[in-house]
Amino acid sequence: MEQQTEQACIICGQMKEEGIVIVSHFICEDCEAEMVSTEAEDAKYRFFVGRMKKIDLQKNA
């Protein structure tokens, strides 16, 4: 049985166990759920976009 360890979410900064990893950056399941349900017109949308810019995709992939 795999034991999960807490990681810091790049969106909220809190230590959580459950979530997803995108290019070695962790996003907790709470932030993931909020992001996918946020409309583009919502003020929080720009916040999420800014936080997601922390994910540096490889340029030579």
N, CA, C and O atoms as a Maestro MAE file, in Angstrom:
{
 s_m_m2io_version
 :::
 2.0.0
}

f_m_ct {
 s_m_title
 :::
 protein
 m_atom[244] {
  # First column is atom index #
  i_m_mmod_type
  r_m_x_coord
  r_m_y_coord
  r_m_z_coord
  i_m_residue_number
  s_m_chain_name
  s_m_pdb_residue_name
  s_m_pdb_atom_name
  i_m_atomic_number
  :::
  1 25 0.844 -1.176 0.000 1 A "MET " " N  " 7
  2 3 0.000 0.000 0.000 1 A "MET " " CA " 6
  3 2 0.896 1.249 0.000 1 A "MET " " C  " 6
  4 15 1.808 1.359 0.819 1 A "MET " " O  " 8
  5 25 0.638 2.171 -0.904 2 A "GLU " " N  " 7
  6 3 1.433 3.390 -1.036 2 A "GLU " " CA " 6
  7 2 1.054 4.411 0.017 2 A "GLU " " C  " 6
  8 15 -0.126 4.671 0.251 2 A "GLU " " O  " 8
  9 25 2.061 4.986 0.648 3 A "GLN " " N  " 7
  10 3 1.815 6.045 1.615 3 A "GLN " " CA " 6
  11 2 2.053 7.383 0.932 3 A "GLN " " C  " 6
  12 15 3.120 7.606 0.360 3 A "GLN " " O  " 8
  13 25 1.077 8.268 0.986 4 A "GLN " " N  " 7
  14 3 1.196 9.561 0.342 4 A "GLN " " CA " 6
  15 2 1.808 10.555 1.312 4 A "GLN " " C  " 6
  16 15 1.576 10.497 2.520 4 A "GLN " " O  " 8
  17 25 2.596 11.467 0.758 5 A "THR " " N  " 7
  18 3 3.199 12.507 1.576 5 A "THR " " CA " 6
  19 2 2.591 13.846 1.188 5 A "THR " " C  " 6
  20 15 2.121 14.031 0.066 5 A "THR " " O  " 8
  21 25 2.608 14.754 2.116 6 A "GLU " " N  " 7
  22 3 2.055 16.075 1.854 6 A "GLU " " CA " 6
  23 2 2.996 16.874 0.962 6 A "GLU " " C  " 6
  24 15 4.219 16.774 1.058 6 A "GLU " " O  " 8
  25 25 2.381 17.670 0.092 7 A "GLN " " N  " 7
  26 3 3.123 18.557 -0.792 7 A "GLN " " CA " 6
  27 2 2.483 19.932 -0.735 7 A "GLN " " C  " 6
  28 15 1.297 20.054 -0.427 7 A "GLN " " O  " 8
  29 25 3.257 20.966 -1.029 8 A "ALA " " N  " 7
  30 3 2.729 22.325 -1.039 8 A "ALA " " CA " 6
  31 2 2.059 22.596 -2.381 8 A "ALA " " C  " 6
  32 15 2.668 22.402 -3.433 8 A "ALA " " O  " 8
  33 25 0.820 23.037 -2.346 9 A "CYS " " N  " 7
  34 3 0.054 23.366 -3.547 9 A "CYS " " CA " 6
  35 2 0.563 24.689 -4.127 9 A "CYS " " C  " 6
  36 15 0.763 25.652 -3.387 9 A "CYS " " O  " 8
  37 25 0.774 24.740 -5.453 10 A "ILE " " N  " 7
  38 3 1.263 25.981 -6.066 10 A "ILE " " CA " 6
  39 2 0.167 27.036 -6.161 10 A "ILE " " C  " 6
  40 15 0.457 28.195 -6.457 10 A "ILE " " O  " 8
  41 25 -1.078 26.660 -5.916 11 A "ILE " " N  " 7
  42 3 -2.182 27.619 -5.980 11 A "ILE " " CA " 6
  43 2 -2.421 28.243 -4.599 11 A "ILE " " C  " 6
  44 15 -2.359 29.464 -4.451 11 A "ILE " " O  " 8
  45 25 -2.692 27.419 -3.604 12 A "CYS " " N  " 7
  46 3 -3.039 27.944 -2.275 12 A "CYS " " CA " 6
  47 2 -1.879 27.939 -1.292 12 A "CYS " " C  " 6
  48 15 -1.942 28.618 -0.268 12 A "CYS " " O  " 8
  49 25 -0.831 27.194 -1.579 13 A "GLY " " N  " 7
  50 3 0.332 27.144 -0.716 13 A "GLY " " CA " 6
  51 2 0.202 26.222 0.484 13 A "GLY " " C  " 6
  52 15 1.145 26.088 1.263 13 A "GLY " " O  " 8
  53 25 -0.946 25.586 0.645 14 A "GLN " " N  " 7
  54 3 -1.155 24.704 1.789 14 A "GLN " " CA " 6
  55 2 -0.572 23.324 1.520 14 A "GLN " " C  " 6
  56 15 -0.465 22.890 0.374 14 A "GLN " " O  " 8
  57 25 -0.201 22.652 2.590 15 A "MET " " N  " 7
  58 3 0.308 21.289 2.495 15 A "MET " " CA " 6
  59 2 -0.878 20.335 2.423 15 A "MET " " C  " 6
  60 15 -1.735 20.324 3.307 15 A "MET " " O  " 8
  61 25 -0.915 19.536 1.362 16 A "LYS " " N  " 7
  62 3 -2.017 18.586 1.166 16 A "LYS " " CA " 6
  63 2 -1.459 17.270 0.649 16 A "LYS " " C  " 6
  64 15 -0.343 17.219 0.131 16 A "LYS " " O  " 8
  65 25 -2.236 16.216 0.791 17 A "GLU " " N  " 7
  66 3 -1.841 14.897 0.299 17 A "GLU " " CA " 6
  67 2 -2.467 14.563 -1.047 17 A "GLU " " C  " 6
  68 15 -1.834 13.923 -1.887 17 A "GLU " " O  " 8
  69 25 -3.699 14.989 -1.256 18 A "GLU " " N  " 7
  70 3 -4.443 14.611 -2.458 18 A "GLU " " CA " 6
  71 2 -4.403 15.715 -3.499 18 A "GLU " " C  " 6
  72 15 -4.613 16.885 -3.178 18 A "GLU " " O  " 8
  73 25 -4.134 15.346 -4.750 19 A "GLY " " N  " 7
  74 3 -4.117 16.326 -5.824 19 A "GLY " " CA " 6
  75 2 -3.444 15.768 -7.062 19 A "GLY " " C  " 6
  76 15 -3.276 14.557 -7.208 19 A "GLY " " O  " 8
  77 25 -3.062 16.675 -7.952 20 A "ILE " " N  " 7
  78 3 -2.423 16.281 -9.198 20 A "ILE " " CA " 6
  79 2 -1.046 16.940 -9.298 20 A "ILE " " C  " 6
  80 15 -0.781 17.960 -8.661 20 A "ILE " " O  " 8
  81 25 -0.182 16.339 -10.107 21 A "VAL " " N  " 7
  82 3 1.145 16.893 -10.347 21 A "VAL " " CA " 6
  83 2 1.251 17.181 -11.838 21 A "VAL " " C  " 6
  84 15 1.028 16.303 -12.672 21 A "VAL " " O  " 8
  85 25 1.594 18.421 -12.160 22 A "ILE " " N  " 7
  86 3 1.788 18.842 -13.550 22 A "ILE " " CA " 6
  87 2 3.215 19.341 -13.663 22 A "ILE " " C  " 6
  88 15 3.584 20.333 -13.034 22 A "ILE " " O  " 8
  89 25 4.016 18.658 -14.460 23 A "VAL " " N  " 7
  90 3 5.427 18.995 -14.657 23 A "VAL " " CA " 6
  91 2 6.098 19.268 -13.305 23 A "VAL " " C  " 6
  92 15 6.728 20.308 -13.114 23 A "VAL " " O  " 8
  93 25 5.958 18.349 -12.401 24 A "SER " " N  " 7
  94 3 6.539 18.361 -11.054 24 A "SER " " CA " 6
  95 2 5.981 19.439 -10.117 24 A "SER " " C  " 6
  96 15 6.557 19.673 -9.054 24 A "SER " " O  " 8
  97 25 4.894 20.088 -10.477 25 A "HIS " " N  " 7
  98 3 4.234 21.062 -9.603 25 A "HIS " " CA " 6
  99 2 2.902 20.488 -9.129 25 A "HIS " " C  " 6
  100 15 2.098 20.006 -9.927 25 A "HIS " " O  " 8
  101 25 2.683 20.547 -7.820 26 A "PHE " " N  " 7
  102 3 1.501 19.956 -7.193 26 A "PHE " " CA " 6
  103 2 0.355 20.960 -7.099 26 A "PHE " " C  " 6
  104 15 0.556 22.115 -6.723 26 A "PHE " " O  " 8
  105 25 -0.847 20.503 -7.445 27 A "ILE " " N  " 7
  106 3 -2.080 21.283 -7.271 27 A "ILE " " CA " 6
  107 2 -3.033 20.408 -6.463 27 A "ILE " " C  " 6
  108 15 -3.376 19.303 -6.885 27 A "ILE " " O  " 8
  109 25 -3.461 20.904 -5.296 28 A "CYS " " N  " 7
  110 3 -4.344 20.109 -4.440 28 A "CYS " " CA " 6
  111 2 -5.708 19.924 -5.106 28 A "CYS " " C  " 6
  112 15 -6.098 20.687 -5.990 28 A "CYS " " O  " 8
  113 25 -6.416 18.896 -4.659 29 A "GLU " " N  " 7
  114 3 -7.701 18.590 -5.283 29 A "GLU " " CA " 6
  115 2 -8.738 19.684 -5.047 29 A "GLU " " C  " 6
  116 15 -9.636 19.863 -5.869 29 A "GLU " " O  " 8
  117 25 -8.632 20.422 -3.936 30 A "ASP " " N  " 7
  118 3 -9.569 21.511 -3.678 30 A "ASP " " CA " 6
  119 2 -9.382 22.644 -4.696 30 A "ASP " " C  " 6
  120 15 -10.356 23.165 -5.240 30 A "ASP " " O  " 8
  121 25 -8.128 23.016 -4.945 31 A "CYS " " N  " 7
  122 3 -7.848 24.080 -5.916 31 A "CYS " " CA " 6
  123 2 -8.182 23.621 -7.335 31 A "CYS " " C  " 6
  124 15 -8.704 24.394 -8.138 31 A "CYS " " O  " 8
  125 25 -7.881 22.372 -7.633 32 A "GLU " " N  " 7
  126 3 -8.207 21.835 -8.954 32 A "GLU " " CA " 6
  127 2 -9.711 21.935 -9.209 32 A "GLU " " C  " 6
  128 15 -10.135 22.378 -10.277 32 A "GLU " " O  " 8
  129 25 -10.510 21.526 -8.234 33 A "ALA " " N  " 7
  130 3 -11.969 21.564 -8.374 33 A "ALA " " CA " 6
  131 2 -12.464 23.000 -8.539 33 A "ALA " " C  " 6
  132 15 -13.354 23.262 -9.347 33 A "ALA " " O  " 8
  133 25 -11.889 23.925 -7.774 34 A "GLU " " N  " 7
  134 3 -12.306 25.322 -7.873 34 A "GLU " " CA " 6
  135 2 -11.905 25.923 -9.224 34 A "GLU " " C  " 6
  136 15 -12.659 26.697 -9.815 34 A "GLU " " O  " 8
  137 25 -10.721 25.562 -9.702 35 A "MET " " N  " 7
  138 3 -10.253 26.095 -10.990 35 A "MET " " CA " 6
  139 2 -11.153 25.662 -12.145 35 A "MET " " C  " 6
  140 15 -11.506 26.477 -12.998 35 A "MET " " O  " 8
  141 25 -11.520 24.392 -12.173 36 A "VAL " " N  " 7
  142 3 -12.315 23.914 -13.306 36 A "VAL " " CA " 6
  143 2 -13.752 24.429 -13.275 36 A "VAL " " C  " 6
  144 15 -14.444 24.400 -14.292 36 A "VAL " " O  " 8
  145 25 -14.199 24.898 -12.116 37 A "SER " " N  " 7
  146 3 -15.564 25.422 -12.038 37 A "SER " " CA " 6
  147 2 -15.622 26.953 -12.094 37 A "SER " " C  " 6
  148 15 -16.708 27.529 -12.039 37 A "SER " " O  " 8
  149 25 -14.474 27.608 -12.201 38 A "THR " " N  " 7
  150 3 -14.422 29.071 -12.236 38 A "THR " " CA " 6
  151 2 -14.627 29.576 -13.661 38 A "THR " " C  " 6
  152 15 -13.955 29.130 -14.591 38 A "THR " " O  " 8
  153 25 -15.551 30.499 -13.818 39 A "GLU " " N  " 7
  154 3 -15.819 31.100 -15.126 39 A "GLU " " CA " 6
  155 2 -14.727 32.113 -15.469 39 A "GLU " " C  " 6
  156 15 -14.145 32.726 -14.574 39 A "GLU " " O  " 8
  157 25 -14.451 32.288 -16.745 40 A "ALA " " N  " 7
  158 3 -13.406 33.211 -17.205 40 A "ALA " " CA " 6
  159 2 -13.702 34.652 -16.785 40 A "ALA " " C  " 6
  160 15 -12.774 35.452 -16.658 40 A "ALA " " O  " 8
  161 25 -14.948 34.993 -16.572 41 A "GLU " " N  " 7
  162 3 -15.329 36.352 -16.181 41 A "GLU " " CA " 6
  163 2 -15.109 36.607 -14.692 41 A "GLU " " C  " 6
  164 15 -15.096 37.755 -14.250 41 A "GLU " " O  " 8
  165 25 -14.938 35.542 -13.926 42 A "ASP " " N  " 7
  166 3 -14.753 35.637 -12.479 42 A "ASP " " CA " 6
  167 2 -13.381 36.252 -12.174 42 A "ASP " " C  " 6
  168 15 -12.403 35.943 -12.855 42 A "ASP " " O  " 8
  169 25 -13.305 37.105 -11.173 43 A "ALA " " N  " 7
  170 3 -12.047 37.753 -10.790 43 A "ALA " " CA " 6
  171 2 -10.992 36.730 -10.360 43 A "ALA " " C  " 6
  172 15 -9.797 36.959 -10.546 43 A "ALA " " O  " 8
  173 25 -11.419 35.627 -9.798 44 A "LYS " " N  " 7
  174 3 -10.479 34.602 -9.333 44 A "LYS " " CA " 6
  175 2 -9.794 33.883 -10.502 44 A "LYS " " C  " 6
  176 15 -8.737 33.279 -10.322 44 A "LYS " " O  " 8
  177 25 -10.385 33.948 -11.684 45 A "TYR " " N  " 7
  178 3 -9.811 33.307 -12.873 45 A "TYR " " CA " 6
  179 2 -8.405 33.838 -13.138 45 A "TYR " " C  " 6
  180 15 -7.487 33.059 -13.398 45 A "TYR " " O  " 8
  181 25 -8.230 35.149 -13.073 46 A "ARG " " N  " 7
  182 3 -6.919 35.759 -13.319 46 A "ARG " " CA " 6
  183 2 -5.903 35.330 -12.256 46 A "ARG " " C  " 6
  184 15 -4.720 35.166 -12.554 46 A "ARG " " O  " 8
  185 25 -6.364 35.150 -11.026 47 A "PHE " " N  " 7
  186 3 -5.506 34.644 -9.953 47 A "PHE " " CA " 6
  187 2 -4.979 33.256 -10.309 47 A "PHE " " C  " 6
  188 15 -3.784 32.985 -10.189 47 A "PHE " " O  " 8
  189 25 -5.883 32.380 -10.748 48 A "PHE " " N  " 7
  190 3 -5.483 31.021 -11.122 48 A "PHE " " CA " 6
  191 2 -4.506 31.037 -12.294 48 A "PHE " " C  " 6
  192 15 -3.526 30.292 -12.292 48 A "PHE " " O  " 8
  193 25 -4.761 31.869 -13.286 49 A "VAL " " N  " 7
  194 3 -3.868 31.964 -14.441 49 A "VAL " " CA " 6
  195 2 -2.470 32.387 -13.981 49 A "VAL " " C  " 6
  196 15 -1.470 31.822 -14.424 49 A "VAL " " O  " 8
  197 25 -2.404 33.357 -13.113 50 A "GLY " " N  " 7
  198 3 -1.121 33.810 -12.598 50 A "GLY " " CA " 6
  199 2 -0.365 32.716 -11.868 50 A "GLY " " C  " 6
  200 15 0.845 32.568 -12.039 50 A "GLY " " O  " 8
  201 25 -1.075 31.955 -11.059 51 A "ARG " " N  " 7
  202 3 -0.438 30.858 -10.318 51 A "ARG " " CA " 6
  203 2 0.023 29.746 -11.260 51 A "ARG " " C  " 6
  204 15 1.080 29.151 -11.048 51 A "ARG " " O  " 8
  205 25 -0.758 29.467 -12.290 52 A "MET " " N  " 7
  206 3 -0.405 28.410 -13.231 52 A "MET " " CA " 6
  207 2 0.828 28.786 -14.053 52 A "MET " " C  " 6
  208 15 1.500 27.906 -14.592 52 A "MET " " O  " 8
  209 25 1.130 30.066 -14.154 53 A "LYS " " N  " 7
  210 3 2.328 30.490 -14.885 53 A "LYS " " CA " 6
  211 2 3.603 30.041 -14.186 53 A "LYS " " C  " 6
  212 15 4.683 30.103 -14.773 53 A "LYS " " O  " 8
  213 25 3.493 29.591 -12.943 54 A "LYS " " N  " 7
  214 3 4.649 29.057 -12.233 54 A "LYS " " CA " 6
  215 2 5.130 27.758 -12.871 54 A "LYS " " C  " 6
  216 15 6.286 27.370 -12.703 54 A "LYS " " O  " 8
  217 25 4.254 27.096 -13.594 55 A "ILE " " N  " 7
  218 3 4.616 25.838 -14.231 55 A "ILE " " CA " 6
  219 2 5.413 26.170 -15.498 55 A "ILE " " C  " 6
  220 15 4.874 26.677 -16.482 55 A "ILE " " O  " 8
  221 25 6.689 25.872 -15.439 56 A "ASP " " N  " 7
  222 3 7.581 26.164 -16.548 56 A "ASP " " CA " 6
  223 2 7.688 24.928 -17.436 56 A "ASP " " C  " 6
  224 15 8.403 23.979 -17.113 56 A "ASP " " O  " 8
  225 25 6.980 24.947 -18.541 57 A "LEU " " N  " 7
  226 3 7.025 23.823 -19.460 57 A "LEU " " CA " 6
  227 2 8.346 23.818 -20.202 57 A "LEU " " C  " 6
  228 15 8.890 24.872 -20.530 57 A "LEU " " O  " 8
  229 25 8.853 22.638 -20.460 58 A "GLN " " N  " 7
  230 3 10.114 22.531 -21.185 58 A "GLN " " CA " 6
  231 2 9.949 23.081 -22.590 58 A "GLN " " C  " 6
  232 15 9.006 22.725 -23.297 58 A "GLN " " O  " 8
  233 25 10.869 23.953 -22.997 59 A "LYS " " N  " 7
  234 3 10.788 24.596 -24.303 59 A "LYS " " CA " 6
  235 2 11.223 23.674 -25.432 59 A "LYS " " C  " 6
  236 15 10.840 23.890 -26.582 59 A "LYS " " O  " 8
  237 25 12.007 22.665 -25.132 60 A "ASN " " N  " 7
  238 3 12.523 21.749 -26.156 60 A "ASN " " CA " 6
  239 2 11.889 20.376 -26.027 60 A "ASN " " C  " 6
  240 15 12.546 19.368 -26.287 60 A "ASN " " O  " 8
  241 25 10.635 20.319 -25.633 61 A "ALA " " N  " 7
  242 3 9.970 19.041 -25.424 61 A "ALA " " CA " 6
  243 2 9.632 18.371 -26.727 61 A "ALA " " C  " 6
  244 15 9.064 17.279 -26.730 61 A "ALA " " O  " 8
  :::
 }
 m_bond[243] {
  # First column is bond index #
  i_m_from
  i_m_to
  i_m_order
  :::
  1 1 2 1
  2 2 3 1
  3 3 4 2
  4 3 5 1
  5 5 6 1
  6 6 7 1
  7 7 8 2
  8 7 9 1
  9 9 10 1
  10 10 11 1
  11 11 12 2
  12 11 13 1
  13 13 14 1
  14 14 15 1
  15 15 16 2
  16 15 17 1
  17 17 18 1
  18 18 19 1
  19 19 20 2
  20 19 21 1
  21 21 22 1
  22 22 23 1
  23 23 24 2
  24 23 25 1
  25 25 26 1
  26 26 27 1
  27 27 28 2
  28 27 29 1
  29 29 30 1
  30 30 31 1
  31 31 32 2
  32 31 33 1
  33 33 34 1
  34 34 35 1
  35 35 36 2
  36 35 37 1
  37 37 38 1
  38 38 39 1
  39 39 40 2
  40 39 41 1
  41 41 42 1
  42 42 43 1
  43 43 44 2
  44 43 45 1
  45 45 46 1
  46 46 47 1
  47 47 48 2
  48 47 49 1
  49 49 50 1
  50 50 51 1
  51 51 52 2
  52 51 53 1
  53 53 54 1
  54 54 55 1
  55 55 56 2
  56 55 57 1
  57 57 58 1
  58 58 59 1
  59 59 60 2
  60 59 61 1
  61 61 62 1
  62 62 63 1
  63 63 64 2
  64 63 65 1
  65 65 66 1
  66 66 67 1
  67 67 68 2
  68 67 69 1
  69 69 70 1
  70 70 71 1
  71 71 72 2
  72 71 73 1
  73 73 74 1
  74 74 75 1
  75 75 76 2
  76 75 77 1
  77 77 78 1
  78 78 79 1
  79 79 80 2
  80 79 81 1
  81 81 82 1
  82 82 83 1
  83 83 84 2
  84 83 85 1
  85 85 86 1
  86 86 87 1
  87 87 88 2
  88 87 89 1
  89 89 90 1
  90 90 91 1
  91 91 92 2
  92 91 93 1
  93 93 94 1
  94 94 95 1
  95 95 96 2
  96 95 97 1
  97 97 98 1
  98 98 99 1
  99 99 100 2
  100 99 101 1
  101 101 102 1
  102 102 103 1
  103 103 104 2
  104 103 105 1
  105 105 106 1
  106 106 107 1
  107 107 108 2
  108 107 109 1
  109 109 110 1
  110 110 111 1
  111 111 112 2
  112 111 113 1
  113 113 114 1
  114 114 115 1
  115 115 116 2
  116 115 117 1
  117 117 118 1
  118 118 119 1
  119 119 120 2
  120 119 121 1
  121 121 122 1
  122 122 123 1
  123 123 124 2
  124 123 125 1
  125 125 126 1
  126 126 127 1
  127 127 128 2
  128 127 129 1
  129 129 130 1
  130 130 131 1
  131 131 132 2
  132 131 133 1
  133 133 134 1
  134 134 135 1
  135 135 136 2
  136 135 137 1
  137 137 138 1
  138 138 139 1
  139 139 140 2
  140 139 141 1
  141 141 142 1
  142 142 143 1
  143 143 144 2
  144 143 145 1
  145 145 146 1
  146 146 147 1
  147 147 148 2
  148 147 149 1
  149 149 150 1
  150 150 151 1
  151 151 152 2
  152 151 153 1
  153 153 154 1
  154 154 155 1
  155 155 156 2
  156 155 157 1
  157 157 158 1
  158 158 159 1
  159 159 160 2
  160 159 161 1
  161 161 162 1
  162 162 163 1
  163 163 164 2
  164 163 165 1
  165 165 166 1
  166 166 167 1
  167 167 168 2
  168 167 169 1
  169 169 170 1
  170 170 171 1
  171 171 172 2
  172 171 173 1
  173 173 174 1
  174 174 175 1
  175 175 176 2
  176 175 177 1
  177 177 178 1
  178 178 179 1
  179 179 180 2
  180 179 181 1
  181 181 182 1
  182 182 183 1
  183 183 184 2
  184 183 185 1
  185 185 186 1
  186 186 187 1
  187 187 188 2
  188 187 189 1
  189 189 190 1
  190 190 191 1
  191 191 192 2
  192 191 193 1
  193 193 194 1
  194 194 195 1
  195 195 196 2
  196 195 197 1
  197 197 198 1
  198 198 199 1
  199 199 200 2
  200 199 201 1
  201 201 202 1
  202 202 203 1
  203 203 204 2
  204 203 205 1
  205 205 206 1
  206 206 207 1
  207 207 208 2
  208 207 209 1
  209 209 210 1
  210 210 211 1
  211 211 212 2
  212 211 213 1
  213 213 214 1
  214 214 215 1
  215 215 216 2
  216 215 217 1
  217 217 218 1
  218 218 219 1
  219 219 220 2
  220 219 221 1
  221 221 222 1
  222 222 223 1
  223 223 224 2
  224 223 225 1
  225 225 226 1
  226 226 227 1
  227 227 228 2
  228 227 229 1
  229 229 230 1
  230 230 231 1
  231 231 232 2
  232 231 233 1
  233 233 234 1
  234 234 235 1
  235 235 236 2
  236 235 237 1
  237 237 238 1
  238 238 239 1
  239 239 240 2
  240 239 241 1
  241 241 242 1
  242 242 243 1
  243 243 244 2
  :::
 }
}
